[in-house]
Coordinates of N, CA and C in Angstrom, one line a residue:
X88 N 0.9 -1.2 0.0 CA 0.0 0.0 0.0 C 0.9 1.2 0.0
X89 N 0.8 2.0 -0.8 CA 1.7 3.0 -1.2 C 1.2 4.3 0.2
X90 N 1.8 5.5 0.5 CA 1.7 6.1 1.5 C 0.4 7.2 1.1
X91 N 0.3 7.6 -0.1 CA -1.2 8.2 -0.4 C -2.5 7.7 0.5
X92 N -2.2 6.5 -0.1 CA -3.4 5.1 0.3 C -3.5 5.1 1.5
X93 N -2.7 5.3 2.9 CA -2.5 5.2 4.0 C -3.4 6.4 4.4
X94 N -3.3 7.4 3.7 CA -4.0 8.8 4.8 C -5.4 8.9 4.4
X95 N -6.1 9.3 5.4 CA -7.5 9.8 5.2 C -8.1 10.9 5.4
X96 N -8.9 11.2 5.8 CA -9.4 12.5 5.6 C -9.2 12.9 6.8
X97 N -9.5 12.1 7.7 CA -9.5 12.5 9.3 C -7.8 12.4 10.0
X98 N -7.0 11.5 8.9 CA -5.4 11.9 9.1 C -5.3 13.1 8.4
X99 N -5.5 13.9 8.0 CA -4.9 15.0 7.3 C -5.3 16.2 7.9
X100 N -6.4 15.7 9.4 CA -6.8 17.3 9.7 C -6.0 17.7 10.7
X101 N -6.1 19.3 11.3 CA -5.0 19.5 12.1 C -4.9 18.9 13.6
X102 N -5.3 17.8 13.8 CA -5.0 17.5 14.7 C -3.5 17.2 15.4
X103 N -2.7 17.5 14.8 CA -1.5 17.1 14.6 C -0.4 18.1 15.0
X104 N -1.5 19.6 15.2 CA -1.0 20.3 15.8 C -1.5 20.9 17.6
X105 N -0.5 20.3 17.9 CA -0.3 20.3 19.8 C 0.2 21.7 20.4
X106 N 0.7 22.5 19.7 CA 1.4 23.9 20.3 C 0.2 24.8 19.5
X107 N -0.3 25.6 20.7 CA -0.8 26.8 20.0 C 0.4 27.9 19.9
X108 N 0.6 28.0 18.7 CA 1.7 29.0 17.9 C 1.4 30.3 18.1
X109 N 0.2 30.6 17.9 CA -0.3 31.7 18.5 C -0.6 32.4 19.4
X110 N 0.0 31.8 20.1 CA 0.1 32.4 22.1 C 1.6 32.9 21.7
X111 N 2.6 32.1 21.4 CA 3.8 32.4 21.3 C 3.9 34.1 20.3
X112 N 2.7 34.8 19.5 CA 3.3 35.6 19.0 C 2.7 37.3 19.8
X113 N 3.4 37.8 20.2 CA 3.1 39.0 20.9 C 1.8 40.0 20.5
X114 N 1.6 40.3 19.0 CA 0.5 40.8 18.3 C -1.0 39.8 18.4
X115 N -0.7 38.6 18.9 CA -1.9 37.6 18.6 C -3.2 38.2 19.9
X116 N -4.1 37.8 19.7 CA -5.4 38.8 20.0 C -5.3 37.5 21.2
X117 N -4.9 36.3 21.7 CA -5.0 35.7 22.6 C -4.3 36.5 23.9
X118 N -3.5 37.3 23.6 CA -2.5 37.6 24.5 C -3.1 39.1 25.4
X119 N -4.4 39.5 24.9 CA -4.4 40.5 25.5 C -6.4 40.7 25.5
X120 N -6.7 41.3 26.3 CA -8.4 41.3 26.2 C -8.7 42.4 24.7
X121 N -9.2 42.1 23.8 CA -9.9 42.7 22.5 C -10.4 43.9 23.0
X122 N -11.9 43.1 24.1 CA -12.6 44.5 24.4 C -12.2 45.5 25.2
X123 N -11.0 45.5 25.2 CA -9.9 46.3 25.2 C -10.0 47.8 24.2
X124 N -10.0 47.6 23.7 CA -9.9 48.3 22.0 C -10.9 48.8 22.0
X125 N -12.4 48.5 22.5 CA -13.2 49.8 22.5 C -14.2 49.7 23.6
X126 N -13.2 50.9 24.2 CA -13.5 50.4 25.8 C -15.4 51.2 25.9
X127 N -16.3 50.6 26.8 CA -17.1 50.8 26.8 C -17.6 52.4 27.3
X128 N -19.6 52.7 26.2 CA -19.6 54.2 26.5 C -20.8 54.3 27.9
X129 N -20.7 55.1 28.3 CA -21.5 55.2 29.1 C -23.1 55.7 28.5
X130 N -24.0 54.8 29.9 CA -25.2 54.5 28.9 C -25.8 55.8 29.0
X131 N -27.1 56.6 28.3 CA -27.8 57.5 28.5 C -29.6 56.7 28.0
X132 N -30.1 57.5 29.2 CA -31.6 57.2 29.2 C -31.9 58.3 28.4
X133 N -33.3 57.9 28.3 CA -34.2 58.2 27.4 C -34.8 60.0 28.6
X134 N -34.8 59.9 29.9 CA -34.9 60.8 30.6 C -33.5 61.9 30.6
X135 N -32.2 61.6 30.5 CA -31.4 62.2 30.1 C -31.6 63.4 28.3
X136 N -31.9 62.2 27.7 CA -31.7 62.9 26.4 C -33.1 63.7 26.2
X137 N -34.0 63.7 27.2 CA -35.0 64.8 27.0 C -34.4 66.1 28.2
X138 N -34.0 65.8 29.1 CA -33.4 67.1 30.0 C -32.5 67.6 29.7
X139 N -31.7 66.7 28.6 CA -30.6 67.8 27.8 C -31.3 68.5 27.0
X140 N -32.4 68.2 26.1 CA -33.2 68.8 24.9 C -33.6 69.9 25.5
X141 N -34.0 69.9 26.8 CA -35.1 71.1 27.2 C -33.8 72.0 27.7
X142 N -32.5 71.8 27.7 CA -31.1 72.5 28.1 C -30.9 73.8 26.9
X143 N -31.3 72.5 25.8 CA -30.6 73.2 24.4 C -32.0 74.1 24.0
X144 N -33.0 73.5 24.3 CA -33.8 74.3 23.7 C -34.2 76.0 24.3
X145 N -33.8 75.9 26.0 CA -33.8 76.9 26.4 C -32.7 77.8 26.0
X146 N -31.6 77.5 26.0 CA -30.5 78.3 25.4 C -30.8 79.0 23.7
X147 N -31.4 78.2 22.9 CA -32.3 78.6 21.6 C -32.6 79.7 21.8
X148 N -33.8 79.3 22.9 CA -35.0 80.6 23.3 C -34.1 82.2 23.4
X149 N -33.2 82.1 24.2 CA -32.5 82.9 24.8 C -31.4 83.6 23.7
X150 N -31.5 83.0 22.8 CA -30.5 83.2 21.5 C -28.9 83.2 21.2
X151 N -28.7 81.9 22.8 CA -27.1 81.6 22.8 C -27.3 80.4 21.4
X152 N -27.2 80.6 19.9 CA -27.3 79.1 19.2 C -26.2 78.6 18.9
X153 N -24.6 79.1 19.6 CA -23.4 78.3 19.6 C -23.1 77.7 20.7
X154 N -24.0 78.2 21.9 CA -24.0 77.5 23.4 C -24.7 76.2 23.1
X155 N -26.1 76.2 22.5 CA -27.3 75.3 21.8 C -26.2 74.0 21.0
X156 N -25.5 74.8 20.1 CA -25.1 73.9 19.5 C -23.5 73.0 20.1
X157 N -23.3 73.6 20.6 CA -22.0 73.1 22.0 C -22.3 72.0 22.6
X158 N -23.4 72.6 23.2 CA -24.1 71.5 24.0 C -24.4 69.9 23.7
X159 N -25.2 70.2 22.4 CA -25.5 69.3 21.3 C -24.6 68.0 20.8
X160 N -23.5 68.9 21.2 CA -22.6 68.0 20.4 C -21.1 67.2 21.3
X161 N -21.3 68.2 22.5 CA -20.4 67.1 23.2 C -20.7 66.2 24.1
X162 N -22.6 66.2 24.3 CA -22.8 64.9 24.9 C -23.8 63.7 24.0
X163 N -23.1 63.8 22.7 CA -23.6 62.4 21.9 C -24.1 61.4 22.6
X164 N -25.0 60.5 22.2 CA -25.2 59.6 22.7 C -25.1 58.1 21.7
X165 N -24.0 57.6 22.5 CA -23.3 56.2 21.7 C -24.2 55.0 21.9
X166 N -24.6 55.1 23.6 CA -25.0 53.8 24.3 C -26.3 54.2 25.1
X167 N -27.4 54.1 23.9 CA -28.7 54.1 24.4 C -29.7 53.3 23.6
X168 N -30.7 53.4 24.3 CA -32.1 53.2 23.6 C -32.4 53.6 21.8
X169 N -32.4 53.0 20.9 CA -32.6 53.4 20.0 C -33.9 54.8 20.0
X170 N -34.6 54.4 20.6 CA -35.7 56.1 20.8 C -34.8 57.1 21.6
X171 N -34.0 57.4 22.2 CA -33.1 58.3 22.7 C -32.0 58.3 21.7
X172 N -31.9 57.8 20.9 CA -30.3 58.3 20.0 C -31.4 59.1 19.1
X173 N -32.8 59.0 18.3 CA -33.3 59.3 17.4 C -33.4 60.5 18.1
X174 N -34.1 60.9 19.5 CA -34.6 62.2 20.0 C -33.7 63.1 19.8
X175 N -32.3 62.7 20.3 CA -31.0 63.6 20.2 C -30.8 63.7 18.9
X176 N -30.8 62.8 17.7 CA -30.7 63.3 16.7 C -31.5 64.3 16.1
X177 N -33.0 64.3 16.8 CA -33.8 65.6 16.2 C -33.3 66.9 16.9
X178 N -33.1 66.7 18.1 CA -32.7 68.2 18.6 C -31.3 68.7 18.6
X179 N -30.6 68.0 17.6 CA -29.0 68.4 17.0 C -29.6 69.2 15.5
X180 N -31.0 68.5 15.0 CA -31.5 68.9 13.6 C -32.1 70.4 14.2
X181 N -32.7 70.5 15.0 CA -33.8 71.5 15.7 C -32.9 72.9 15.7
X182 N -31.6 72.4 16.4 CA -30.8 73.3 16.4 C -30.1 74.3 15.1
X183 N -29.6 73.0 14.2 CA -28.7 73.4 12.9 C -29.6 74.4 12.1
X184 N -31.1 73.8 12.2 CA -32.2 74.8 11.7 C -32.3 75.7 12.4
X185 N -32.3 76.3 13.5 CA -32.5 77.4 14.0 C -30.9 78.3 14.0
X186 N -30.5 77.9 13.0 CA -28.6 78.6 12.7 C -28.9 79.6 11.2
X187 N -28.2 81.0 11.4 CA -28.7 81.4 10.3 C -27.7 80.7 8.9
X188 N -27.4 80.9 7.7 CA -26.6 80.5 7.1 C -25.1 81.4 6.9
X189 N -25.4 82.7 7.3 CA -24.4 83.6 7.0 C -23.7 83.1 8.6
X190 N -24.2 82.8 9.5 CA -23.7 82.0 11.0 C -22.9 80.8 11.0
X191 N -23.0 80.1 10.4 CA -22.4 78.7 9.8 C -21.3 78.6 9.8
X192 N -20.4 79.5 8.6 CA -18.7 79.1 9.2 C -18.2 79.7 10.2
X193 N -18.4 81.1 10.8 CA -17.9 81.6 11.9 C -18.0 81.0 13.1
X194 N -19.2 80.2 13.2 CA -19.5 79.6 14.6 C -18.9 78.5 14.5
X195 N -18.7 77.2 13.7 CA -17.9 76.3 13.1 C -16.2 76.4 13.3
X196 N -16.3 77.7 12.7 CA -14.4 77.9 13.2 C -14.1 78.2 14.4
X197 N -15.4 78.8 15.4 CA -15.0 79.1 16.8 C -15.1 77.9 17.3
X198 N -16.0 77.3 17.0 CA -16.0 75.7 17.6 C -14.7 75.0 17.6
X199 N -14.3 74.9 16.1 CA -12.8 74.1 15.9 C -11.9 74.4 16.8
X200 N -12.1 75.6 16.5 CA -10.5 76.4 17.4 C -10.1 76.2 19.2
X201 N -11.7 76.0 19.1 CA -11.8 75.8 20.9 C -11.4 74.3 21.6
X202 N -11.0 74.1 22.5 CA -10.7 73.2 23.0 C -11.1 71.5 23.0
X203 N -11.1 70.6 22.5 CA -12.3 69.3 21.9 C -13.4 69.7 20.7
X204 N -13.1 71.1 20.2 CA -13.5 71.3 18.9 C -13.2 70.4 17.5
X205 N -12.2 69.8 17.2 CA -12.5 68.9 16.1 C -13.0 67.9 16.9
X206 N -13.5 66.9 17.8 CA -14.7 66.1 18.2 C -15.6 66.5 18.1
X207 N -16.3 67.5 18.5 CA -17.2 68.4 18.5 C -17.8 68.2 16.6
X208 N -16.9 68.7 15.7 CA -17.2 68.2 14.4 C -17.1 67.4 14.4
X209 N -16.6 66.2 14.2 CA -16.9 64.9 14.0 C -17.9 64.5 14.3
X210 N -18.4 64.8 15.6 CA -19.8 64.1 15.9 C -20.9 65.0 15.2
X211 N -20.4 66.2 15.2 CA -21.8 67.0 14.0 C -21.8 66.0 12.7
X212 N -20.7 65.6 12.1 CA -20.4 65.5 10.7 C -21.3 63.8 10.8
X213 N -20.9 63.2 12.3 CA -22.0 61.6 12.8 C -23.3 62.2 12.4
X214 N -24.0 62.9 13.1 CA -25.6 63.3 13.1 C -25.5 63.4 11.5
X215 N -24.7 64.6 11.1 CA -25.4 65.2 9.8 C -25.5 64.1 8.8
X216 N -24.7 62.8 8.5 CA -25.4 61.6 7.9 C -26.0 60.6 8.4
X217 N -26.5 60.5 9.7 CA -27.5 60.1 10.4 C -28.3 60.4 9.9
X218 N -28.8 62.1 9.4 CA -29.7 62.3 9.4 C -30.4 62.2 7.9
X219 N -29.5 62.3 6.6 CA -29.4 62.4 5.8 C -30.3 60.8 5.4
X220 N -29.0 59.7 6.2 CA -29.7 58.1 5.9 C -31.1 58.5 6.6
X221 N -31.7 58.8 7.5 CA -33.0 58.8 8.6 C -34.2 59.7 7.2
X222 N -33.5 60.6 6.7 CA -34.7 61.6 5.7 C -35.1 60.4 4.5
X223 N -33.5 60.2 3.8 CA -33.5 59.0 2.5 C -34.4 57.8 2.8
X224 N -34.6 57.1 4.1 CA -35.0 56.3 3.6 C -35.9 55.8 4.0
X225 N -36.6 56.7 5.0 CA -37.9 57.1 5.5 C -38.7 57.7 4.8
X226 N -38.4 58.4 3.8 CA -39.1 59.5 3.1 C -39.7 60.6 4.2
X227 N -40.0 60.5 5.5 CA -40.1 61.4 6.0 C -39.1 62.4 6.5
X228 N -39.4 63.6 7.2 CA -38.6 64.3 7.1 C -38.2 64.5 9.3
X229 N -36.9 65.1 9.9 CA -36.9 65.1 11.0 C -37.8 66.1 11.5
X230 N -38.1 66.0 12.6 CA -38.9 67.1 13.4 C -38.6 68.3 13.2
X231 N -39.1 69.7 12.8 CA -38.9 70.4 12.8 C -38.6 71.5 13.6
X232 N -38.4 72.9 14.1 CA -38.2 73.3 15.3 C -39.3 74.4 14.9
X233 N -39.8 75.2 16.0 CA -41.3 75.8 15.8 C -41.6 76.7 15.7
X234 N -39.7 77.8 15.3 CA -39.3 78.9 14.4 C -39.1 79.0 12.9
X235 N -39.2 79.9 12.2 CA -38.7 80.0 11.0 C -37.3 80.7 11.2
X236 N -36.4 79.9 9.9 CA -35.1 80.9 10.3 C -34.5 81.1 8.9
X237 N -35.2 82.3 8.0 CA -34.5 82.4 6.8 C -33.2 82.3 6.4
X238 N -32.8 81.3 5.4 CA -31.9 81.5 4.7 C -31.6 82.0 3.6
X239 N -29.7 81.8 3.6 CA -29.2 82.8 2.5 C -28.6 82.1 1.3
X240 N -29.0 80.6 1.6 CA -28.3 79.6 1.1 C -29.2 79.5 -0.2
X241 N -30.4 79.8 -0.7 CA -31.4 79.7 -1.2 C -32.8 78.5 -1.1
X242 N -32.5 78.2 -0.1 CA -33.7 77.5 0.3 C -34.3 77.8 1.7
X243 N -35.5 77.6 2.1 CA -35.9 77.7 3.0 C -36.5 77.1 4.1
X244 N -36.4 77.3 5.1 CA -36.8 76.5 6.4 C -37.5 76.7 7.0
X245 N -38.8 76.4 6.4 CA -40.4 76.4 7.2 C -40.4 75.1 8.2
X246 N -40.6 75.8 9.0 CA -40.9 74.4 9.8 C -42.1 74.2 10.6
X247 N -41.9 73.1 11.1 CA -43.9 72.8 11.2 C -44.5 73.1 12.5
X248 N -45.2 74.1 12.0 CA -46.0 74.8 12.7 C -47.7 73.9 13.2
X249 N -48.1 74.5 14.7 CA -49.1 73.6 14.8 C -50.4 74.0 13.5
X250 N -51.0 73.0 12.7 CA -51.8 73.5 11.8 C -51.0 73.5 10.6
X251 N -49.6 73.6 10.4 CA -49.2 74.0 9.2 C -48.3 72.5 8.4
X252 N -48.1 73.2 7.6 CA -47.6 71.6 6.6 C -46.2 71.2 6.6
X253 N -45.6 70.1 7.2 CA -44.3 69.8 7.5 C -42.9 70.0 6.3
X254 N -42.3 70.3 6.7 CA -40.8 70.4 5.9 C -41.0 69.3 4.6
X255 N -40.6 69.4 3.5 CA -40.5 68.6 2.6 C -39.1 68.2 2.7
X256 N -39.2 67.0 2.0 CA -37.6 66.1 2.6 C -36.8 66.5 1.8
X257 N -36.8 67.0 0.4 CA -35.8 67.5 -0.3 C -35.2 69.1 0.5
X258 N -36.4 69.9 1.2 CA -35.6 70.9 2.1 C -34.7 70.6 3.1
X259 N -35.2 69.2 4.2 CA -34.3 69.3 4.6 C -33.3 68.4 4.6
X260 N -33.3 67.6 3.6 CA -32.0 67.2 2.8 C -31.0 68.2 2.5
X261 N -31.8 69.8 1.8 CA -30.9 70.8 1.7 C -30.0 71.1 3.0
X262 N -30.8 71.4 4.1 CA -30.1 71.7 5.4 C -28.9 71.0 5.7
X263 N -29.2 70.0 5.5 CA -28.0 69.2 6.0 C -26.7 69.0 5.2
X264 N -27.2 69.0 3.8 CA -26.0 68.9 3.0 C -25.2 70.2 3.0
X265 N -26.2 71.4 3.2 CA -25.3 72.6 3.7 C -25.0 72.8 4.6
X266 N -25.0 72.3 6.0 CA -24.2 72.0 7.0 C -22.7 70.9 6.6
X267 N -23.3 70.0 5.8 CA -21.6 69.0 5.4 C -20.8 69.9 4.8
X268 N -21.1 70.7 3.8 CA -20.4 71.7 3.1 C -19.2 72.5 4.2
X269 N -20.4 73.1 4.7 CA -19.7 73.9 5.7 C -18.5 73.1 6.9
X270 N -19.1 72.0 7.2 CA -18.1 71.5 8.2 C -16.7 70.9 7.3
X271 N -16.8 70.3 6.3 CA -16.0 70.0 5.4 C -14.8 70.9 5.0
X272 N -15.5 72.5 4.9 CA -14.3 73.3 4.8 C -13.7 74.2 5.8
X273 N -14.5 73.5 6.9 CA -13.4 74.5 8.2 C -13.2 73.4 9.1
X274 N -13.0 71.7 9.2 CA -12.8 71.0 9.5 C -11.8 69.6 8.8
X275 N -12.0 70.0 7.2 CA -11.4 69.5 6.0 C -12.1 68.1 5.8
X276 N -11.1 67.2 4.8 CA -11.9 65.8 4.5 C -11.6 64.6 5.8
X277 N -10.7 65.6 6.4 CA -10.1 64.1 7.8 C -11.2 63.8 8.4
X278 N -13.0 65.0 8.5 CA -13.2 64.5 9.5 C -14.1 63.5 8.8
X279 N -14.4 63.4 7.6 CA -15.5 62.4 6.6 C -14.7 60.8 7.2
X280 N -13.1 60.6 6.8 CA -12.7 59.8 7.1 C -13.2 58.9 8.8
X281 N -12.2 60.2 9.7 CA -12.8 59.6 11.0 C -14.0 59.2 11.3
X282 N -15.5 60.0 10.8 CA -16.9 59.5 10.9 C -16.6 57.7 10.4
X283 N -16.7 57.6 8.9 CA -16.5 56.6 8.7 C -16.2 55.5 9.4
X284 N -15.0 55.8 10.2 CA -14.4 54.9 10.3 C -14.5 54.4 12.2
X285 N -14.9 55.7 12.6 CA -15.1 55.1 14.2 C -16.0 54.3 14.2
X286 N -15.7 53.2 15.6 CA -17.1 52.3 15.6 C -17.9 52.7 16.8
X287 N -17.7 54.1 17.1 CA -19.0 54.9 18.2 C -20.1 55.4 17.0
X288 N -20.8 54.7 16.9 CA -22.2 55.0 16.3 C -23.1 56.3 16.6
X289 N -23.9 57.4 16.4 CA -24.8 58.0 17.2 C -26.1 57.4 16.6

């Protein structure tokens, strides 16, 4: 019987190997905990992300809309309830609408400049295609805020009023893609990459 004829399927599997080789190599994911690498976010309730909203919306009222939008944006929410990441996603939208457009890159570049300001964009740049995927493929549009705030961009931002007829989704598709514009050029293309690529979700 020639040595072919000798082996079988069950000789040829790896049983044959007794050393895990992979412990021996310093880089190997046995040697150290993974969830390591993304260490965990702290959670936020659905009671949180309405007492922040009523934070931001008072600051609105009062006509701080870089405080409003400060606010907004450095307490994201990674690790919640899917109905509390959407709420905070409306009142990051509630806000950007109540921004005028000639307001846009000045408050953007004070933001940058300021201390955890490129995070601050990043997580704007999270929402603004959050929201963009949430308009596309819903066909509906996000909540609106319950001012009008003319723009210079050439479109406009009616928003819905009690009795009155909701934002059309192509407007506020507009809003948002002119907020990416804007963050894009006083934040550059690094932060498209970073969105992409973090695995903190909003």
């Amino acid at each position: 019987m020639s040595i072919i004829q000798q082996h079988t399927s069950s000789s040829l599997s790896d049983a044959w190997r007794t050393i895990n080789i992979d412990a021996l190599q310093e880089d190997s994911s046995v040697n150290f905990d993974t969830s390591t690498l993304h260490p965990p976010q702290p959670e936020v309730s659905d009671s949180e992300v309405r007492q922040l909203a009523g934070q931001v919306r008072q600051l609105l009222r009062g006509g701080d809309t870089e405080g409003a939008l400060r606010g907004a944006l450095e307490f994201p929410v990674y690790n919640g309830p899917d109905l509390a990441k959407e709420a905070h996603l409306q009142t990051v939208i509630e806000v950007l609408q109540s921004i005028k457009a000639s307001d846009m890159t000045p408050m953007l570049q004070r933001i940058y400049s300021s201390p955890g300001g490129s995070e601050c964009l990043d997580v704007l740049m999270k929402y603004l295609y959050k929201g963009m995927a949430s308009t596309s493929s819903s066909g509906s549009t996000p909540r609106t805020p319950t001012r009008v705030t003319p723009q210079q961009t050439g479109f406009s931002q009616a928003g819905g009023r009690p009795g009155g007829a909701s934002e059309s989704t192509g407007t506020a598709m507009s809003v948002l893609l002119s907020w990416h514009e804007k963050v894009v050029e006083v934040a550059g293309l690094g932060c498209i990459g970073r969105t992409m690529t973090d695995w903190r979700r909003v």
